[in-house]
mmCIF file of C-alpha atoms in Angstrom:
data_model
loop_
_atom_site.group_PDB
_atom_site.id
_atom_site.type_symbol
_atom_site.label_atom_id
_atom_site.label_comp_id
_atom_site.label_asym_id
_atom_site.label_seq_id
_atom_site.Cartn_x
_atom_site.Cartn_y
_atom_site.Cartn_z
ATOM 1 C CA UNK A 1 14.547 -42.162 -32.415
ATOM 2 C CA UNK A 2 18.336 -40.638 -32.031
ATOM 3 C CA UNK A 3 19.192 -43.608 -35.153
ATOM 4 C CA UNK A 4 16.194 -42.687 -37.181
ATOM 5 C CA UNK A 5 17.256 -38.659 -37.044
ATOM 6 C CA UNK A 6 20.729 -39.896 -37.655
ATOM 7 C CA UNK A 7 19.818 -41.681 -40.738
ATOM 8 C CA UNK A 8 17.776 -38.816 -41.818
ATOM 9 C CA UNK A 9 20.396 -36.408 -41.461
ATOM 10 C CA UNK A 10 23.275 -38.468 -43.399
ATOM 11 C CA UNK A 11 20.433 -39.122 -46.019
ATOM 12 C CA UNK A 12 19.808 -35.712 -46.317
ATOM 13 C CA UNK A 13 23.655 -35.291 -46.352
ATOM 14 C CA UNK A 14 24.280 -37.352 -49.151
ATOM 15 C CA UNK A 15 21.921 -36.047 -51.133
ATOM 16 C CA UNK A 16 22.940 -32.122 -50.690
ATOM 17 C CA UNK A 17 26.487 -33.410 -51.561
ATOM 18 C CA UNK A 18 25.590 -35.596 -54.664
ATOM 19 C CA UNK A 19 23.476 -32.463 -55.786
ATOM 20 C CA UNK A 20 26.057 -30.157 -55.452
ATOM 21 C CA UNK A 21 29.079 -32.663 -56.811
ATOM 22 C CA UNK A 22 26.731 -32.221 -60.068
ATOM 23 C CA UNK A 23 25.873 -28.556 -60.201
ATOM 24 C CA UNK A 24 29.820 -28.302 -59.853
ATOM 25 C CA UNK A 25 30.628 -30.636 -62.467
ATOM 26 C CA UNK A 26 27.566 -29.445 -64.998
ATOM 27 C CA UNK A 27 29.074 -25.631 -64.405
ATOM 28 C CA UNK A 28 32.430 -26.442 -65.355
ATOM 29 C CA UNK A 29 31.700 -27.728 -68.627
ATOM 30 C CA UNK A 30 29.222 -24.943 -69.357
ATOM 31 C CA UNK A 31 31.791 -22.525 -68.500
ATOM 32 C CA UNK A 32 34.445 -24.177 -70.990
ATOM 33 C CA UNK A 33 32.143 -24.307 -73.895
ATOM 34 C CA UNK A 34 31.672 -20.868 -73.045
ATOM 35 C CA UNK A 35 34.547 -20.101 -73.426
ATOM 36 C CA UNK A 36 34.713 -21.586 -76.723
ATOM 37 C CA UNK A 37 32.462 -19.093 -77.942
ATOM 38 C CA UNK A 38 34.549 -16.340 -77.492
ATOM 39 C CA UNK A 39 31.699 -14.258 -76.040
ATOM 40 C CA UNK A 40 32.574 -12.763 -72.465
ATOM 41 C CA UNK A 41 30.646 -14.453 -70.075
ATOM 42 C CA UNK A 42 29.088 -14.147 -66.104
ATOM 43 C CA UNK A 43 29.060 -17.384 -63.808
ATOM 44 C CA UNK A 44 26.051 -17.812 -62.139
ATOM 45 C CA UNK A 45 26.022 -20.605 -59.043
ATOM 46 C CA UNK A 46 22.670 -21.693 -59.905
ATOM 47 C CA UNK A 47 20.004 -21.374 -62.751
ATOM 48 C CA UNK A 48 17.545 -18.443 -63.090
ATOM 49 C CA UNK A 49 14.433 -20.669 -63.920
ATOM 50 C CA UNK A 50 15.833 -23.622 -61.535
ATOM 51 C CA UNK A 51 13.491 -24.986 -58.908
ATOM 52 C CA UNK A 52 15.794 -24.983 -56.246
ATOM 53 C CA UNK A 53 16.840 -21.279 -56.678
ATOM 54 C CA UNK A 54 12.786 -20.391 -57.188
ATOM 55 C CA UNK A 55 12.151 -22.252 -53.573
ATOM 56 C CA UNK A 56 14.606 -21.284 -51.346
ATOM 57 C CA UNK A 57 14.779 -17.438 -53.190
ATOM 58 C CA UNK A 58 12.734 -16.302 -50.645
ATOM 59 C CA UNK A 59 14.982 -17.013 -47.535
ATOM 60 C CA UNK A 60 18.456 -16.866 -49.301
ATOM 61 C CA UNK A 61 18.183 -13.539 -51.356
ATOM 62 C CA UNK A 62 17.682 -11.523 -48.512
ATOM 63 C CA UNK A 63 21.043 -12.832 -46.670
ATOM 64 C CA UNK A 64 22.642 -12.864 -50.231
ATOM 65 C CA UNK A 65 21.858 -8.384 -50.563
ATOM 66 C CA UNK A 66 23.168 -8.430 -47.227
ATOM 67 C CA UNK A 67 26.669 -9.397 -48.520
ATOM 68 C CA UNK A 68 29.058 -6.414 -49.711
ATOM 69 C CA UNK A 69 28.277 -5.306 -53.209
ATOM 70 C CA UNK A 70 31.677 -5.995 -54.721
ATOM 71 C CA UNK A 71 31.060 -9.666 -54.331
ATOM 72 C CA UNK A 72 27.850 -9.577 -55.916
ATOM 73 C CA UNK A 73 27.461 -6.985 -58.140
ATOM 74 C CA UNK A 74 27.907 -8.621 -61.180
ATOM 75 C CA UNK A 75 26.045 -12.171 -60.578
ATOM 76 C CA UNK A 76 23.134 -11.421 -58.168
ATOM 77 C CA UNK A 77 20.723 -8.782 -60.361
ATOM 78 C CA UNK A 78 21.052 -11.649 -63.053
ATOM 79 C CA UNK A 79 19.281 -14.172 -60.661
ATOM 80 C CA UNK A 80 16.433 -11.930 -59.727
ATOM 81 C CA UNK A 81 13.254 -12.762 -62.471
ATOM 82 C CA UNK A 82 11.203 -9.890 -61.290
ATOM 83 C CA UNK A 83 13.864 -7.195 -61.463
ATOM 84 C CA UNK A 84 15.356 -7.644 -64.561
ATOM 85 C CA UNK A 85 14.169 -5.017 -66.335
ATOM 86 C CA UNK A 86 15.163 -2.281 -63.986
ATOM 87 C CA UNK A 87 18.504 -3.055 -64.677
ATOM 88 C CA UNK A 88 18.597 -0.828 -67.990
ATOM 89 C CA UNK A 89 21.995 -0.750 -69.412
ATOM 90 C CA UNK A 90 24.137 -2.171 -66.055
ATOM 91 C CA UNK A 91 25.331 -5.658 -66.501
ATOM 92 C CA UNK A 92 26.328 -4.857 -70.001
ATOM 93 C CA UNK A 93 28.465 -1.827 -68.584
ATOM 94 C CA UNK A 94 29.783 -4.258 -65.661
ATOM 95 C CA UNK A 95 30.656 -6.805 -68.275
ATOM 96 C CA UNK A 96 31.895 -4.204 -70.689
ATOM 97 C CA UNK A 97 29.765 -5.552 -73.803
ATOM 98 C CA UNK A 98 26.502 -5.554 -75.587
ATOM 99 C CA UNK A 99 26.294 -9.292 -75.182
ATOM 100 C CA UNK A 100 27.554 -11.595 -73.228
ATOM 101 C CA UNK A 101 26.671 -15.343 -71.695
ATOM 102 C CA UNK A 102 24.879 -15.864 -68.465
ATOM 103 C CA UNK A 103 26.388 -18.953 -67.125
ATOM 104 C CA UNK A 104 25.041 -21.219 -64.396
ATOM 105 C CA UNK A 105 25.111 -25.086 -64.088
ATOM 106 C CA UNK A 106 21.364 -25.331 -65.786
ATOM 107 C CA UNK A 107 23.220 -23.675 -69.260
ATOM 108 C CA UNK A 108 23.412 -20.737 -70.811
ATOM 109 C CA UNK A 109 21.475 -17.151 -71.001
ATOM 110 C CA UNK A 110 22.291 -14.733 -73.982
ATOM 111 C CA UNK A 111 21.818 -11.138 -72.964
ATOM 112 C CA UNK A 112 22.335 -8.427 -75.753
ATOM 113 C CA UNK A 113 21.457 -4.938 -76.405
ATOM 114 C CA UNK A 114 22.855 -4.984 -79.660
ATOM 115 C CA UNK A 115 20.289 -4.668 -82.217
ATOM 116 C CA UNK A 116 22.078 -6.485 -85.107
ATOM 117 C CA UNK A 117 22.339 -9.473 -82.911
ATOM 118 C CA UNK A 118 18.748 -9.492 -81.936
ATOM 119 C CA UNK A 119 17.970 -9.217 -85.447
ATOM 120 C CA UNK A 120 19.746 -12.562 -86.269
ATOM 121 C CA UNK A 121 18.284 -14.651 -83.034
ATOM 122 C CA UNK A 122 15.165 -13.408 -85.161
ATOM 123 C CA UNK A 123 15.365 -14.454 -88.445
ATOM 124 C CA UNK A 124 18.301 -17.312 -87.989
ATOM 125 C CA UNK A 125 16.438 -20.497 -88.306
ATOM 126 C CA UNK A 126 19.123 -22.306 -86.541
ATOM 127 C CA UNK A 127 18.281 -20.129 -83.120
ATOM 128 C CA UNK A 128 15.708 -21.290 -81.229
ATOM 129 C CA UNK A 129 14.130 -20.827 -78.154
ATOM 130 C CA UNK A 130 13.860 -22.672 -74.750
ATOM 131 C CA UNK A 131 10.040 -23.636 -75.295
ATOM 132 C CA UNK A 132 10.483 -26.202 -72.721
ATOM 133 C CA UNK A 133 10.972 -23.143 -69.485
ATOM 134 C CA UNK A 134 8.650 -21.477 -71.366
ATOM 135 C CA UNK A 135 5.603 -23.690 -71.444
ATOM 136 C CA UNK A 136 4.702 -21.860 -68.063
ATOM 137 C CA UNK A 137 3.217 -19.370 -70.532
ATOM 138 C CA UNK A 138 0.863 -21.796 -71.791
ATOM 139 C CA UNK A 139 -1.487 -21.965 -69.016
ATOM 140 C CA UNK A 140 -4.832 -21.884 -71.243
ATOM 141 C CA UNK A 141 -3.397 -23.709 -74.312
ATOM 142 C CA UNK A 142 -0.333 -23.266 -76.570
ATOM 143 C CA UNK A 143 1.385 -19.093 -77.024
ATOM 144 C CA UNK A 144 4.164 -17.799 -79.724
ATOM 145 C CA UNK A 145 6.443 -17.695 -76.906
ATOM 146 C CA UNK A 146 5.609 -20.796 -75.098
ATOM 147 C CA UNK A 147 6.503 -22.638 -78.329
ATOM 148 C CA UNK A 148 9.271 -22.915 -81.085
ATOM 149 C CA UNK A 149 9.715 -23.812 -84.651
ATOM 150 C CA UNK A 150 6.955 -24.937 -86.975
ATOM 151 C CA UNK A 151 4.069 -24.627 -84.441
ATOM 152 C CA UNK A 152 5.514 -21.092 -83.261
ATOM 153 C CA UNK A 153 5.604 -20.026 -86.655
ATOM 154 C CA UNK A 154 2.027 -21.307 -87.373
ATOM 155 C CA UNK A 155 0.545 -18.946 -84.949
ATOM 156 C CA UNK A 156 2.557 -16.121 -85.817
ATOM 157 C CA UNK A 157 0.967 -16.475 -88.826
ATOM 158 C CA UNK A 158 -2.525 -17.182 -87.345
ATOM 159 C CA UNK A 159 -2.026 -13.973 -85.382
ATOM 160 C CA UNK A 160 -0.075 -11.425 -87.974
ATOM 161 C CA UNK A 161 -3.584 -10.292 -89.609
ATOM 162 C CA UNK A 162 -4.698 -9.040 -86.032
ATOM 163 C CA UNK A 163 -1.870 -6.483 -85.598
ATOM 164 C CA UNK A 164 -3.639 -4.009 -88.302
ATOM 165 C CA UNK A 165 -3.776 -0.402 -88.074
ATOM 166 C CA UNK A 166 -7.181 0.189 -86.789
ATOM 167 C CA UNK A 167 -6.233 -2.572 -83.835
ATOM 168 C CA UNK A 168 -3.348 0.003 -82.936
ATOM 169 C CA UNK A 169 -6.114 2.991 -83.174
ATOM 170 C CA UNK A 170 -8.679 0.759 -80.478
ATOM 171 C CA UNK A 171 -5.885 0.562 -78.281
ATOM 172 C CA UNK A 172 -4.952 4.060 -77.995
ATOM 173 C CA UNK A 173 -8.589 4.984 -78.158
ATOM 174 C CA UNK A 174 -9.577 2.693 -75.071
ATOM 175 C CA UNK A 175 -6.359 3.402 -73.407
ATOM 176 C CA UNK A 176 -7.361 7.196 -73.389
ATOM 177 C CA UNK A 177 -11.179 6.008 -72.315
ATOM 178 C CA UNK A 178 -9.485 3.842 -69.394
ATOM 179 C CA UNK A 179 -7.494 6.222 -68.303
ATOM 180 C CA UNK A 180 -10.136 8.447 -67.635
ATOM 181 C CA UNK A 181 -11.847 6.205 -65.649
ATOM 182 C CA UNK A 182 -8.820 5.435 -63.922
ATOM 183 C CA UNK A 183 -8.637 9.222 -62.923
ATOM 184 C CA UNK A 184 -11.962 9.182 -61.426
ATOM 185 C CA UNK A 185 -10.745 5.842 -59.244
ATOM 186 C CA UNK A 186 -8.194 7.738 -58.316
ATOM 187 C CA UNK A 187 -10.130 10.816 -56.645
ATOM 188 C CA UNK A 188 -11.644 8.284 -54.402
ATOM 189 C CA UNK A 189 -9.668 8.132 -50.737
ATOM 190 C CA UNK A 190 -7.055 6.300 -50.243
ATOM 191 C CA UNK A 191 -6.901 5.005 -53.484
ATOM 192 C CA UNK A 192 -3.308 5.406 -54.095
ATOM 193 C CA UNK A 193 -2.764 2.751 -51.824
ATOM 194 C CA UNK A 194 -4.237 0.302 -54.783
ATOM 195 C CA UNK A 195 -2.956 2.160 -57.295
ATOM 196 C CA UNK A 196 -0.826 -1.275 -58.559
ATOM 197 C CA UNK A 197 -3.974 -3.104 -58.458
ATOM 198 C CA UNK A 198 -6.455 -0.215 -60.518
ATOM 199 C CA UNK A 199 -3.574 -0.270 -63.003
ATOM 200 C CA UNK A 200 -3.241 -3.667 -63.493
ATOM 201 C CA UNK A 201 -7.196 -3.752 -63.655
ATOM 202 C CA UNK A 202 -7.291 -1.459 -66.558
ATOM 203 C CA UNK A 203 -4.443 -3.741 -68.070
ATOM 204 C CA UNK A 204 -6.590 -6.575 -68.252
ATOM 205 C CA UNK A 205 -9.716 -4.797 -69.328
ATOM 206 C CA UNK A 206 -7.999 -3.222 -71.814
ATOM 207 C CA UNK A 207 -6.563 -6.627 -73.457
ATOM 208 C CA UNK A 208 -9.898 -8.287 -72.779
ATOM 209 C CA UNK A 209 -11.828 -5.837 -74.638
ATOM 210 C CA UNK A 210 -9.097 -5.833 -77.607
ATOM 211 C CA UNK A 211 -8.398 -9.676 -77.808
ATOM 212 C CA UNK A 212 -11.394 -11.087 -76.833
ATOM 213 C CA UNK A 213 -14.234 -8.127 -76.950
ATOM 214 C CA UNK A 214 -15.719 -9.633 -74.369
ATOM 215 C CA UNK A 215 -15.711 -6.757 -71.817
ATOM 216 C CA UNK A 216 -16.764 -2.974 -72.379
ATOM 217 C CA UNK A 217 -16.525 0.460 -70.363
ATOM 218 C CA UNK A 218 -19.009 -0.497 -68.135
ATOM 219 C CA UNK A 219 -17.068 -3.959 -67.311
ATOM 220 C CA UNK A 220 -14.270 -1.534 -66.393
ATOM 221 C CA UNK A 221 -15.758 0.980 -64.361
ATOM 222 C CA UNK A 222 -17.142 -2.048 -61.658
ATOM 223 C CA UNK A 223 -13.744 -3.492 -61.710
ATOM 224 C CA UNK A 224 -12.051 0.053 -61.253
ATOM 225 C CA UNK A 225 -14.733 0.366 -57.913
ATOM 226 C CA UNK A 226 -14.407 -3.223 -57.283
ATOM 227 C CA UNK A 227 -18.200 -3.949 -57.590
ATOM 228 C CA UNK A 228 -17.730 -6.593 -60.454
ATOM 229 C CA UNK A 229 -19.230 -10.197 -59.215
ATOM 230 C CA UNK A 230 -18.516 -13.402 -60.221
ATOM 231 C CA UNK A 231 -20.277 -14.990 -63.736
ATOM 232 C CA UNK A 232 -22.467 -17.545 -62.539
ATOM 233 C CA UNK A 233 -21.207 -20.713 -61.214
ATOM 234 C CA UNK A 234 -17.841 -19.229 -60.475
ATOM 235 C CA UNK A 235 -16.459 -18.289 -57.174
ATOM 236 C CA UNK A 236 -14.186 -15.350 -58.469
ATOM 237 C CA UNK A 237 -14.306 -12.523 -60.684
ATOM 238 C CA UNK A 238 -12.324 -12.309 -63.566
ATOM 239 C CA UNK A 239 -10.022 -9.975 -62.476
ATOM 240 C CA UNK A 240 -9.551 -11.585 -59.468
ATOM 241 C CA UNK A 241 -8.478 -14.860 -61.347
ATOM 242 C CA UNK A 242 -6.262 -13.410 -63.320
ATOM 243 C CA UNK A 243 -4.725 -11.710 -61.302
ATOM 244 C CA UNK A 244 -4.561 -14.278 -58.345
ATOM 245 C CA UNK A 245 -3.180 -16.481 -60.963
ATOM 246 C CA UNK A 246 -0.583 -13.790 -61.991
ATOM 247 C CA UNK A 247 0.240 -13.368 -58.531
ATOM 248 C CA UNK A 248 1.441 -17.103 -57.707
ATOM 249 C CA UNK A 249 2.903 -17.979 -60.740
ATOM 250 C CA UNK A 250 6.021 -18.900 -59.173
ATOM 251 C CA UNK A 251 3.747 -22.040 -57.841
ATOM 252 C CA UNK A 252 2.046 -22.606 -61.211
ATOM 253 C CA UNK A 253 5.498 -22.843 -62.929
ATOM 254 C CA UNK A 254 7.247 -25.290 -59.987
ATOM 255 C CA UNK A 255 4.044 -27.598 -60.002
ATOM 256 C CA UNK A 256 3.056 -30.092 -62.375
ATOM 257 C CA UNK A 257 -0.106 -29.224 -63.631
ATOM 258 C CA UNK A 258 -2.258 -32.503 -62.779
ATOM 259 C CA UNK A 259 -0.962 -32.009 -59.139
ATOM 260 C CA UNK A 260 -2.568 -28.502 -59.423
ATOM 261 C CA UNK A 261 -5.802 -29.665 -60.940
ATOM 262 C CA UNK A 262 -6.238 -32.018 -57.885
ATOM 263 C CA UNK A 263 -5.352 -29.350 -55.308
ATOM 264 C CA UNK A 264 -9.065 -28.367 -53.585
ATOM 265 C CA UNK A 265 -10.086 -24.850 -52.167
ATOM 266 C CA UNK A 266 -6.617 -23.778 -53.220
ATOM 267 C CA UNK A 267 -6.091 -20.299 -54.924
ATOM 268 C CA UNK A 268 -4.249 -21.474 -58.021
ATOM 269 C CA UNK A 269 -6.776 -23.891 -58.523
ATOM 270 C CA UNK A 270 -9.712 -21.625 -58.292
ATOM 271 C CA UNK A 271 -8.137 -19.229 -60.237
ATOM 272 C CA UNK A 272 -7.904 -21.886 -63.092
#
C-alpha cells in the first residue's frame, strides 16, 4: 500500500511539474510576441477560459483576495468571468491605456475602450474571433458569436431583417407590460429575497415572447408567481431549464457534450 501511494504521489508529481514546465515556457513566448506588438500588456499566470483555472477557481480565488491588494490588483479582476463588467474603466486606468494585452500562457486577450479600435476588430476582415472558446454559446445549434467568418456572417445576415423598428417598439412595449407585473410580484412578502430570480424570469419571457412568440402575458404572470408547470412529457418548466442551465454553465462549458448527454437524473442534462 505505502509503494502504491508512493507511486501515486511521484506520478502526480511529475505531472504537476511537466504541466507547469509548459505553462512557463508557453507564457514566455506569449509575453515576447507581446511585446512585439508594442501594445502595453498584463501577465496573467493562467488562462481566463482554461479548465484548470475554471476547476480549482472555487478553492483558490478565495485564498488569492486574501493576499494584499498591491500584489494583485492589476492581474486578479482580469481572471474573474463573472465580474468583469463591474470593473468599468479600472484596469485601463491601472494599465494607463485604452487597450492593452491580457497575457496568460493560453494567449492573448485584447481589452479596449477605445472606440476607433473596436470599430476596426469590426469591420477588419483579417480580425477574427476565438469561435473555438466560444462554441459554449452554441448549446441549441450554431450563434453569431459562437462562430466566425463566412458562417458568422451568414447569420448576421439571416438575422439583420429582425432588428426593425417596430421589433425595438415590442420590446419597450412588453418591457413596460413586464414590469408591471413585476411590481405586483414584488408586493407579495418576502419577495425581495427572489428578486434576482423574478428579474431574470421576466428576462426570459421577455426574449421568448420577442424571438420566438411563443409565450404571452399570461405565460409571465405564472412564472412571476411560480405556478407555471411543466409542458407535457417534461420534468421542468421552461424557466426552470433555462435557468438551471444558465446556472451551471461552468459544467456545460468544461464537459464534452456526449459525456453530458449520457449523464442520467443530472441537472444539466434535464435541463437540456
Amino acid at each position: 500500500m505505502d509503494v502504491f501511494f508512493w507511486r501515486l504521489f511521484l506520478g502526480s508529481a511529475t505531472l504537476l511539474a511537466g504541466f507547469t514546465s509548459w505553462s512557463l515556457v508557453c507564457l514566455i513566448l506569449n509575453v515576447r510576441e507581446a511585446r512585439s506588438t508594442g501594445l502595453p500588456y498584463v501577465i496573467l499566470p493562467c488562462s481566463l477560459l482554461g479548465a484548470p483555472w475554471l476547476l480549482s477557481q472555487p478553492v483558490v480565488l478565495p485564498l488569492l483576495k486574501a493576499l494584499p491588494r498591491t500584489w494583485t490588483s492589476k492581474w486578479l479582476p482580469l481572471l474573474i468571468f463573472n465580474d468583469g463588467w463591474h470593473l468599468g474603466y479600472t484596469p485601463f486606468e491601472q494599465v494607463g491605456a485604452d487597450t492593452f494585452l491580457a497575457v496568460s500562457p493560453g494567449g492573448f486577450v485584447l481589452y479596449t475602450c477605445d472606440r476607433h479600435v473596436s470599430t476596426q476588430l469590426f469591420q477588419d476582415g483579417r480580425f477574427g474571433k476565438p469561435a473555438h472558446l466560444m462554441q459554449v454559446l452554441n448549446i441549441y445549434g450554431p450563434t453569431i458569436t459562437g462562430t466566425d467568418g463566412p458562417e458568422s456572417r451568414l447569420y448576421r445576415r439571416i438575422t439583420a431583417p429582425f432588428f426593425r423598428e417596430d421589433t425595438l417598439r415590442q420590446v419597450f412595449t412588453h418591457a413596460i407590460e413586464g414590469a408591471q407585473v413585476l411590481g405586483l410580484a414584488l408586493n407579495q412578502p418576502a419577495a425581495y429575497r427572489q428578486l434576482r430570480t423574478l428579474a431574470a424570469r421576466l428576462s426570459l419571457n421577455l426574449l421568448t415572447r420577442i424571438c420566438f412568440q411563443s409565450q404571452n402575458q399570461e405565460d409571465l404572470i405564472e412564472a412571476l408567481s411560480f405556478a407555471d408547470l411543466p409542458t407535457k412529457g417534461y420534468r421542468m418548466t421552461y424557466s426552470e431549464a433555462m435557468h438551471t442551465l444558465l446556472d451551471n454553465y461552468q459544467t456545460v462549458f468544461l464537459f464534452p457534450r456526449h459525456f453530458l448527454g449520457k449523464i442520467n437524473n443530472h441537472v444539466e442534462h434535464r435541463s437540456h
